[in-house]
Coordinates of C-alpha atoms and ligand atoms in Angstrom, one line a residue:
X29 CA 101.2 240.1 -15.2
X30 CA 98.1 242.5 -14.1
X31 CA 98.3 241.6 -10.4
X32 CA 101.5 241.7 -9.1
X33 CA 102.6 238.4 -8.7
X34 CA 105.5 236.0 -9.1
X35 CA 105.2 234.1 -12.4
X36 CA 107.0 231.2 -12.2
X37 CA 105.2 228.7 -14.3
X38 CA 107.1 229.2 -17.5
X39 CA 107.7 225.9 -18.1
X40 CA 103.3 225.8 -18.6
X41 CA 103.4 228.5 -21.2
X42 CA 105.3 231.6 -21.8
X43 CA 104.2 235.4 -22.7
X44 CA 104.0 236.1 -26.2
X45 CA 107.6 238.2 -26.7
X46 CA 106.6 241.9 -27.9
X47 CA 108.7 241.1 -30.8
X48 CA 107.1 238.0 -31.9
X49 CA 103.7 239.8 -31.1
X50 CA 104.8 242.7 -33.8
X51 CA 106.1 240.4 -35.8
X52 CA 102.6 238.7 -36.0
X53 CA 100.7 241.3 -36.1
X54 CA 100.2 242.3 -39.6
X55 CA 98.9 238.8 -40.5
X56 CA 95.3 239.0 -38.5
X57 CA 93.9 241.8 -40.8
X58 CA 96.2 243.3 -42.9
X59 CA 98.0 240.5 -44.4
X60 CA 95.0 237.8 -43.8
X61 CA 95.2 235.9 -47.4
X62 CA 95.2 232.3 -47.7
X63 CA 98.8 231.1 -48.6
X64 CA 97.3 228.5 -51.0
X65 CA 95.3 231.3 -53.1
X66 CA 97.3 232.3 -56.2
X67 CA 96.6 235.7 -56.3
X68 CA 98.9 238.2 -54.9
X69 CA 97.7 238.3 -51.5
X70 CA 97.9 234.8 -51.0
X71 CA 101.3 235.0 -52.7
X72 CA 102.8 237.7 -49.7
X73 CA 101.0 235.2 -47.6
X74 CA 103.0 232.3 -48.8
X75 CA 106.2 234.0 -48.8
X76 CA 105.4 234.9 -45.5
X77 CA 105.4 230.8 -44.7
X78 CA 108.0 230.3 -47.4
X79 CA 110.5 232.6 -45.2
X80 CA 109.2 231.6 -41.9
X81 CA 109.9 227.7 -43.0
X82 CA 113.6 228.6 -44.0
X83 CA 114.0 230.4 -40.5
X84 CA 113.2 227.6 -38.3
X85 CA 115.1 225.4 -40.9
X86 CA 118.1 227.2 -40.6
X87 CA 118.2 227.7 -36.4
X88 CA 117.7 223.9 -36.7
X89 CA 120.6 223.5 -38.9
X90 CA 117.7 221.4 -41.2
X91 CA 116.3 222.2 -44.8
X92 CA 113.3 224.0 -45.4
X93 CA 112.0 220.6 -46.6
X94 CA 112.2 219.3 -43.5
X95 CA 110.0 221.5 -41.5
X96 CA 106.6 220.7 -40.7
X97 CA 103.8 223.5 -39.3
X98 CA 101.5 221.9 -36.8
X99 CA 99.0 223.4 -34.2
X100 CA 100.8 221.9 -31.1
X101 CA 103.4 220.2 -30.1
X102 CA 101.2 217.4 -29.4
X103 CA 100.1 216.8 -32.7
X104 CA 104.1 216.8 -33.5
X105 CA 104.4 214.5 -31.6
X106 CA 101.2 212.4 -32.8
X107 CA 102.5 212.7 -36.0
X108 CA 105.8 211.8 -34.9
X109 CA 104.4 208.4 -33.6
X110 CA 101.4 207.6 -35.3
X111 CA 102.7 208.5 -38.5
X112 CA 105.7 206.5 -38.2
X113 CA 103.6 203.1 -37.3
X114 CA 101.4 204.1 -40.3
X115 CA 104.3 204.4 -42.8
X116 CA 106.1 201.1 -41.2
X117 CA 107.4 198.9 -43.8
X118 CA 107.3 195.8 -42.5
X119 CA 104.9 193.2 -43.4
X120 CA 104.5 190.1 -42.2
X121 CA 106.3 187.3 -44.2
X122 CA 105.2 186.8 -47.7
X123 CA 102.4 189.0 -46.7
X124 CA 101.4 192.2 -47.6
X125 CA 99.0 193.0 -44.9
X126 CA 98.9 197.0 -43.6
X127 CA 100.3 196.6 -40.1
X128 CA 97.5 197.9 -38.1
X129 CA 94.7 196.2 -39.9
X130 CA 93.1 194.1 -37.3
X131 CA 91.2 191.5 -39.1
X132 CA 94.1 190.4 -40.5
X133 CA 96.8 190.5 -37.3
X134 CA 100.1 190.7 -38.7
X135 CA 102.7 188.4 -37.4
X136 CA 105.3 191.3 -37.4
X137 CA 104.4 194.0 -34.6
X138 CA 106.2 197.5 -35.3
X139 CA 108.3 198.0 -31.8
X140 CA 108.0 201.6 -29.6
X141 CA 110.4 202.4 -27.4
X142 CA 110.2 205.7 -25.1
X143 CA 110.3 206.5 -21.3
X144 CA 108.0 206.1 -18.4
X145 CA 108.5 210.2 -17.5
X146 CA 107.3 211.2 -21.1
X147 CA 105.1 213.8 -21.6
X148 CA 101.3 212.5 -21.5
X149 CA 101.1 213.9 -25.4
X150 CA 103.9 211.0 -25.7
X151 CA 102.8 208.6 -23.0
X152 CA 99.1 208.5 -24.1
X153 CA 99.9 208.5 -27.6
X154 CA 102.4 204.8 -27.0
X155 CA 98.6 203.9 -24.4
X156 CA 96.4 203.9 -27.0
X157 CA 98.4 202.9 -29.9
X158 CA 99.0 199.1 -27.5
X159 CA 95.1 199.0 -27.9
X160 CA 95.4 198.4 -31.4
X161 CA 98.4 196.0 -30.8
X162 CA 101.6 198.1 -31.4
X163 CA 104.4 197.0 -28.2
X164 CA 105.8 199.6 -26.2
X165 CA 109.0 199.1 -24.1
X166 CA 108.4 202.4 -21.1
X167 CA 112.4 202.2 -20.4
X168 CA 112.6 203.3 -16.1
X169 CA 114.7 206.2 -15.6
X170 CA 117.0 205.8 -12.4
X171 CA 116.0 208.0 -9.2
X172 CA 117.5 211.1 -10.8
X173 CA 114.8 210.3 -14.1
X174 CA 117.4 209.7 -16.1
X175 CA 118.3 207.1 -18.2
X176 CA 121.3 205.9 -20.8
X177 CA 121.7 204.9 -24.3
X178 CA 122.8 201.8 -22.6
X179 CA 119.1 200.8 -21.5
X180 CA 118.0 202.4 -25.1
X181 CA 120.8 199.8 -27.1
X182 CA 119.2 196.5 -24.6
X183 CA 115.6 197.3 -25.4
X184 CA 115.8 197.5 -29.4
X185 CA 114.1 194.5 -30.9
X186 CA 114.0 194.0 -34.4
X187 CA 111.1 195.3 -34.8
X188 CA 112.0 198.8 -33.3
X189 CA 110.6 201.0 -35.7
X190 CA 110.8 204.3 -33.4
X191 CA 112.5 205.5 -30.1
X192 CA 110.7 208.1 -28.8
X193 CA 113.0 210.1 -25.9
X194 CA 111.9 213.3 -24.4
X195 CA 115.0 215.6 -24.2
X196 CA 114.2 217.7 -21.2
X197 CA 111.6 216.6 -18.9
X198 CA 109.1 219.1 -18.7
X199 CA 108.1 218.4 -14.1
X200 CA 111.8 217.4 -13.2
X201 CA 113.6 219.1 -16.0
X202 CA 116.0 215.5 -16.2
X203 CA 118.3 216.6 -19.4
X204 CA 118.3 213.2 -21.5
X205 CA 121.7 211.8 -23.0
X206 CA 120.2 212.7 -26.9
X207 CA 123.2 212.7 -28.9
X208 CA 124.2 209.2 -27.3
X209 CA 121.2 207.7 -28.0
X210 CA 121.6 209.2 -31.7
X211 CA 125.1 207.6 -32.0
X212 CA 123.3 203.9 -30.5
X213 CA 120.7 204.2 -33.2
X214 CA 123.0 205.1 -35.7
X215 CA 125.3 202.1 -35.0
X216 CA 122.4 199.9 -34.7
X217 CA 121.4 201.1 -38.3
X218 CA 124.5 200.8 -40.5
X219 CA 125.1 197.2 -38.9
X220 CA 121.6 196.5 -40.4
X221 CA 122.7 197.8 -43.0
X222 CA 126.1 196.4 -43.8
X223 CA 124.2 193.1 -43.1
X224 CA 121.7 193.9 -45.5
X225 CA 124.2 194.4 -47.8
X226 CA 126.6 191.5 -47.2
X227 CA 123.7 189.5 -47.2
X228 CA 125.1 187.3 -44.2
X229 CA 121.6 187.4 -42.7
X230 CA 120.6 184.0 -44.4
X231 CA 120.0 181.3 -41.3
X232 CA 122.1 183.8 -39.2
X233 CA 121.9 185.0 -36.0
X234 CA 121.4 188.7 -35.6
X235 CA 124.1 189.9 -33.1
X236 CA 121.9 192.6 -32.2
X237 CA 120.3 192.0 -28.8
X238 CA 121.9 188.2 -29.8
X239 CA 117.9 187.8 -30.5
X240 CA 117.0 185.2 -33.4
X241 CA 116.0 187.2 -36.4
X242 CA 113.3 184.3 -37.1
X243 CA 111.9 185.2 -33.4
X244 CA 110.2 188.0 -35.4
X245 CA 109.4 186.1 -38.0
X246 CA 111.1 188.5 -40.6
X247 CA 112.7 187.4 -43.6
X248 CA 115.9 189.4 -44.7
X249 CA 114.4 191.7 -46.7
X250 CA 111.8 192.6 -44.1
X251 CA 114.9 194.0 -41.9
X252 CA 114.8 197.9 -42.8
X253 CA 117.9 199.4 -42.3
X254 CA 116.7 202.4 -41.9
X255 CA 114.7 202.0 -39.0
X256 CA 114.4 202.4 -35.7
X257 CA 113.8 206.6 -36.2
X258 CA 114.9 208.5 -33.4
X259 CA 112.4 211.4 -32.4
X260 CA 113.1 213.8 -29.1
X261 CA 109.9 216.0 -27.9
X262 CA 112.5 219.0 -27.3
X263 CA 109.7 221.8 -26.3
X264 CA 111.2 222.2 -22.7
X265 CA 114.6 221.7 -24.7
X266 CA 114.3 224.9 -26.9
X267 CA 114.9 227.6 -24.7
X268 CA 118.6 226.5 -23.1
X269 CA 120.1 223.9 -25.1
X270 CA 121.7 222.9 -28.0
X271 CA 118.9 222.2 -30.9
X272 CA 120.8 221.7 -33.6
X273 CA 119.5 218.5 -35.5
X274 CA 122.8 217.8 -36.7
X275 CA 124.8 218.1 -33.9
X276 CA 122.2 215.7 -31.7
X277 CA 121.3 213.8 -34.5
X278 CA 118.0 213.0 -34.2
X279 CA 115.2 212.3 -37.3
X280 CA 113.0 213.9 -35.9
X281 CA 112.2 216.4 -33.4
X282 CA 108.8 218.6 -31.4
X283 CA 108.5 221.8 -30.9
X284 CA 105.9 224.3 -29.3
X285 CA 105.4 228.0 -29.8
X286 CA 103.8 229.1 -26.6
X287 CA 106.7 227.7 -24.8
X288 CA 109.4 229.6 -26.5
X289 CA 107.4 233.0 -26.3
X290 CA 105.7 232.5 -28.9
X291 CA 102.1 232.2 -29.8
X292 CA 100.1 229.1 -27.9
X293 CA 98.3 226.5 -31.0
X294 CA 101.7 226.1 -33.6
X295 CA 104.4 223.6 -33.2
X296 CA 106.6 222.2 -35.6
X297 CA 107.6 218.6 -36.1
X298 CA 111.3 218.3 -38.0
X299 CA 111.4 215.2 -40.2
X300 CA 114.1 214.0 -41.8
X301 CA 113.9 214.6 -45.5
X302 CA 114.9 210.6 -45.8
X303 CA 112.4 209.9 -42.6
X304 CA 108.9 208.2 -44.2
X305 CA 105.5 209.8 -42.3
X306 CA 101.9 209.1 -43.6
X307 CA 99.7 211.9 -42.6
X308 CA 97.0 211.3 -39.6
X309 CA 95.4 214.5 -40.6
X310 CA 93.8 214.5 -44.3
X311 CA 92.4 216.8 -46.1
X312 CA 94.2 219.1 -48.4
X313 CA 97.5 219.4 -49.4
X314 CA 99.3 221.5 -47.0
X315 CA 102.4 220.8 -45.4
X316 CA 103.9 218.4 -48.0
X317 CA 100.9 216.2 -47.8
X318 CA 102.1 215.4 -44.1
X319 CA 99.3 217.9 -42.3
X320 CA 96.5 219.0 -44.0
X321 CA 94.8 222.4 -43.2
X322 CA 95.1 226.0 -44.4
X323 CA 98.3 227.2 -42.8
X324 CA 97.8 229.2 -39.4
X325 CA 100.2 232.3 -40.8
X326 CA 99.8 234.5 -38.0
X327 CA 101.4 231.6 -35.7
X328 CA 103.4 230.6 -38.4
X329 CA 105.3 233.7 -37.9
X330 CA 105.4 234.3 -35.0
X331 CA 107.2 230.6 -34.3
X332 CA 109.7 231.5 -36.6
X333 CA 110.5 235.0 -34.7
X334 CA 110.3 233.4 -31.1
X335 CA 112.4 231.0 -32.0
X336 CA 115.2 233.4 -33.5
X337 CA 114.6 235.2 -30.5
X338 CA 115.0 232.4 -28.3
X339 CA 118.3 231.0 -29.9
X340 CA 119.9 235.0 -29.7
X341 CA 118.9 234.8 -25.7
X342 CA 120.0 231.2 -25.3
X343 CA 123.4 231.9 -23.5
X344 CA 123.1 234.5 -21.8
X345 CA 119.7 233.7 -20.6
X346 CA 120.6 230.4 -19.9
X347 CA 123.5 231.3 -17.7
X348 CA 121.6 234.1 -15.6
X349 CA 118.9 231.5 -15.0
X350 CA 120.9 228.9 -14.1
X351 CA 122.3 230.8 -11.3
X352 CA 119.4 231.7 -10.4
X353 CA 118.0 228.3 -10.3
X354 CA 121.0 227.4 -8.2
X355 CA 120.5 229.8 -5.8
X356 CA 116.7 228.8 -5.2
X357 CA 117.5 225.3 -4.8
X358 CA 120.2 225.7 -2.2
X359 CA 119.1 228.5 -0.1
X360 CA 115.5 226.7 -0.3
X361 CA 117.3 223.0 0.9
X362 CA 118.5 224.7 3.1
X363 CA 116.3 227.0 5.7
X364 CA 113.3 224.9 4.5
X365 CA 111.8 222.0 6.6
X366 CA 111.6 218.7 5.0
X367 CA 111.8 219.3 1.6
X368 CA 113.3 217.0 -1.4
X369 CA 114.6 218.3 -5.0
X370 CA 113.0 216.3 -7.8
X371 CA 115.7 215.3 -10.7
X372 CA 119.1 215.4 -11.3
X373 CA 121.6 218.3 -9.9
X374 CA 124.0 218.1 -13.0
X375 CA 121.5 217.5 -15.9
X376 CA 119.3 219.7 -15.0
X377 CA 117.9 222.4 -17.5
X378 CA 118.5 226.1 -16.5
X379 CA 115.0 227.1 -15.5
X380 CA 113.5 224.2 -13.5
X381 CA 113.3 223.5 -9.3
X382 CA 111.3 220.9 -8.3
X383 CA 110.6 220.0 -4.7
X384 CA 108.1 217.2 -2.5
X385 CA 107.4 218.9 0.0
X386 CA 106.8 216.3 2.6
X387 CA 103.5 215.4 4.7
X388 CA 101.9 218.0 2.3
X389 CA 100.2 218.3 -0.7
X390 CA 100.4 219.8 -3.8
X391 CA 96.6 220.5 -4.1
X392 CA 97.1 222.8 -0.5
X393 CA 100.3 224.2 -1.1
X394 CA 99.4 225.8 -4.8
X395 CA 96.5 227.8 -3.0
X396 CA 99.2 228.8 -0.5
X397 CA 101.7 229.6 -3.2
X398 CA 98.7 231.5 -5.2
X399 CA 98.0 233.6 -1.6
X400 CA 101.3 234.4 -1.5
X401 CA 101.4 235.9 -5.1
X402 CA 103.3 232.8 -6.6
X403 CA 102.4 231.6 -9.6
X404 CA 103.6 227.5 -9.7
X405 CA 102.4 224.1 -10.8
X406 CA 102.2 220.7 -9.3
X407 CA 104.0 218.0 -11.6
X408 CA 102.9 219.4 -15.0
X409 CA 100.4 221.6 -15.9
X410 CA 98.2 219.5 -17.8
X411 CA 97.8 217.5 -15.1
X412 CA 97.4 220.0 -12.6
X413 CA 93.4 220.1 -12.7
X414 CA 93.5 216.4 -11.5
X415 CA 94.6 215.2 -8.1
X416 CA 96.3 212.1 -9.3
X417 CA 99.7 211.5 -8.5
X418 CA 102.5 212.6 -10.6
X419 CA 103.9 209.2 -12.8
X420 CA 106.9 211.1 -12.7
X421 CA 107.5 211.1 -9.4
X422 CA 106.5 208.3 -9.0
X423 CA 109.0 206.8 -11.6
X424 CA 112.0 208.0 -10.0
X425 CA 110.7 206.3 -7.1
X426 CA 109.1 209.1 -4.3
X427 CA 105.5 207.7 -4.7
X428 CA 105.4 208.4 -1.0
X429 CA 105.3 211.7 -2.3
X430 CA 103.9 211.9 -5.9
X431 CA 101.0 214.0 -4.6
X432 CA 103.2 216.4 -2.7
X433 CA 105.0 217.9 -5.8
X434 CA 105.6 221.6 -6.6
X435 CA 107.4 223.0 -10.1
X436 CA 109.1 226.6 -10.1
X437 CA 109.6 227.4 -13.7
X438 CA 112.2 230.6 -14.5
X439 CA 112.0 232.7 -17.0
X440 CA 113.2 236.2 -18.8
X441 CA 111.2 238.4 -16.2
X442 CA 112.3 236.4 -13.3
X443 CA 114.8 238.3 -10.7
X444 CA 116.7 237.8 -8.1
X445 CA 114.7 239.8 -6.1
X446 CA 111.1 237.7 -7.4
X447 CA 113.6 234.3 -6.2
X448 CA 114.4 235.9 -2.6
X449 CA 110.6 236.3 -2.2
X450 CA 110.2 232.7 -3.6
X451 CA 112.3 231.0 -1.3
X452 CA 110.8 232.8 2.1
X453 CA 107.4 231.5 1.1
X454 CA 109.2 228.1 0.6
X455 CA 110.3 228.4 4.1
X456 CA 107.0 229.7 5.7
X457 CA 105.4 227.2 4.0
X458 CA 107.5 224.4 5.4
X459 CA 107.2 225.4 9.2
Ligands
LIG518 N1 105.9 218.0 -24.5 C1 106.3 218.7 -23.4 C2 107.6 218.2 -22.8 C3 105.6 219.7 -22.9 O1 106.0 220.3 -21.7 C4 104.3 220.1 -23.5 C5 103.5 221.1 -22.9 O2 103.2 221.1 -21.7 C6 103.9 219.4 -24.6 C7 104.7 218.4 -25.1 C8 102.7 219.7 -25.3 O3 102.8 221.0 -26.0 P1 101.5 221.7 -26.6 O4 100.9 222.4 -25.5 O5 102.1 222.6 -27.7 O6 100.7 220.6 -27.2

């Protein structure tokens, strides 16, 4: 940074990497052709996209097929959602009604399940698609913000179409059970499937959630086996864990560039290649159909770099910081006066310490923090600009002190000598 401060709001946005920035740089000017021309410019162009796809696809442990270039992780994640309820099967019975046409309300309501400490790209997404009649279950997380594949299995319905589970929480940094959840789904799936198949459904009961299949008013062939779809929002993921879409198996999953150091305005949604999406943004062809709009290559690029970046650091980086994290937290809880950690001690990603400090608030201790050269948020940092209370706070049951929240985020310039200075404004602030 210019001034010399402490930046510790990495978990807001990272630095563009000088390697990702060099990567990137020959596609402002030099290399500036639209990939969809078919003259040679646009050709490099689209080789450029072409190898940048495969990248991400292979860190993923995906096919290139299955990588989808967006300008955020919140349009991912829109995409994610929205295009799932838009592509849903299921019709009402002897009907074949779209499901979010109004006029004609179908009997059968596609099914949401996600997570009251979702991100608000998430959280607002599920909010305004229950306007147009779609049900959300907001599963609570316990006062650690966690929750299991347990409360996942006993809230799918039959007409679950999508779980939506945030694998690290971007205020608290809770580290979500993913890979159980998968396993749940899965299960859940292939019994709908062997029943399907056996075609035992007739007059039965569905031993899923022992709920009545004619509750739903679905007819056997309405029950899709494939469905519900599992999507994680991994962007605070990316950086320290495991994002291997095979080994958590997930159908889909969010990325963001700017928090990976990489540019800010590219994300990438994975989609299955079996998952079915319908576009929300039309226009051209781009992006298999699924996101129209000429290709953003400079981005594009540099995603694909940060990431390989990010997945070389991801040990190391991940054990220096959690050390480093540890020793905040500890040294902080203890010299400092009435302070609480937000979150979970052992599922807690490498780069996150977040405290209520007590009897204060987070709209007077940020200034102080900023005074003192130190560089934080208050819950998240979209929602810093408002003084509402943080709902995730709140959800893991402080809302005594939702307003009183501050978030260190770590990252690959932080020291041990930047967390020393850290932890005696923590104390001064707290006497
Ligand atoms: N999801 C999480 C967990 C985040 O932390 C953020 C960014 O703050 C987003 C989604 C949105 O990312 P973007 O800024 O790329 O839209």
């Amino acid at each position: 940074m210019k001034n010399k401060g402490i930046y510790l709001d990495y978990a807001a946005t990272t630095p563009v990497s000088e390697r990702v920035f060099l990567a990137m740089e020959p596609y402002f000017s030099k290399e500036f052709a639209n990939p969809s021309s078919l003259h040679i410019p646009g050709q490099r162009a689209q080789a450029a996209l072409d190898e940048a796809r495969q990248q991400v696809a292979d860190i993923l442990g995906a096919s290139w097929k299955e990588i989808i270039f967006t300008a955020s992780a919140t349009e991912s994640i829109n995409l994610a959602i929205r295009g799932t309820i838009k592509a849903t099967p299921i019709v009402p019975p002897g009907g074949t009604i779209p499901v979010l046409r109004h006029s004609e309300r179908p009997k059968v309501i596609p099914h949401i399940v996600t997570t009251n400490i979702e991100h608000s790209a998430v959280l607002n997404t599920c909010h305004d698609l229950e306007k147009e009649g779609i049900e959300v279950t907001y599963l609570l997380v316990d006062k650690e913000g966690l929750i299991t594949a347990k409360q996942v299995k006993d809230a799918l319905r039959e007409n679950t179409v999508l779980v939506s589970i945030g694998y690290v929480n971007n205020e608290i940094g809770t580290i979500q059970p993913i890979s159980d959840i998968a396993n749940i789904i899965r299960d859940i799936r292939n019994y709908k499937h062997e029943v399907r198949n056996s075609k035992q459904i007739q007059n039965s009961k569905s031993k899923i959630q022992n709920k009545n299949i004619s509750d739903f008013g679905f007819r056997s062939s309405d029950l899709e086996s494939g469905y519900p779809l599992f999507h994680t929002d991994a962007v605070q993921a990316a950086n320290y864990l495991d994002i291997n879409v095979q080994n958590l198996g997930v159908d889909m999953m969010t990325l963001s560039g700017h928090k990976i150091y990489g540019p800010k305005g590219v994300g990438v949604l994975y989609k299955k290649d079996s998952v079915i999406l319908k576009p929300i943004i039309i226009g051209g062809g781009q992006e298999r159909e699924l996101r129209a709009g000429t290709e953003n290559i400079p981005a594009i690029v540099g995603f694909a770099e940060a990431l390989k970046e990010t997945e070389e650091a991801k040990k190391k980086e991940m054990a220096r910081l959690q050390k480093l994290r540890d020793f905040f937290i500890d040294e902080s809880l203890k010299h400092a006066k009435n302070i609480i950690l937000n979150g979970s001690r052992e599922y807690r990603v490498a780069n996150n310490a977040s405290f209520c400090f007590e009897g204060k608030k987070t709209e007077t201790l940020i200034p102080r923090l900023d005074a003192a050269g130190i560089y934080v948020s208050g819950g998240s940092a979209c929602a810093s600009r408002t003084l509402e209370a943080s709902h995730v706070i709140e959800a893991i049951g402080k809302k005594k002190h939702a307003k009183s929240a501050v978030r260190f985020t770590l990252g690959r310039a932080t020291t041990k000598k930047d967390i020393e200075k850290a932890i005696d404004i923590v104390i001064k602030l707290t006497v």
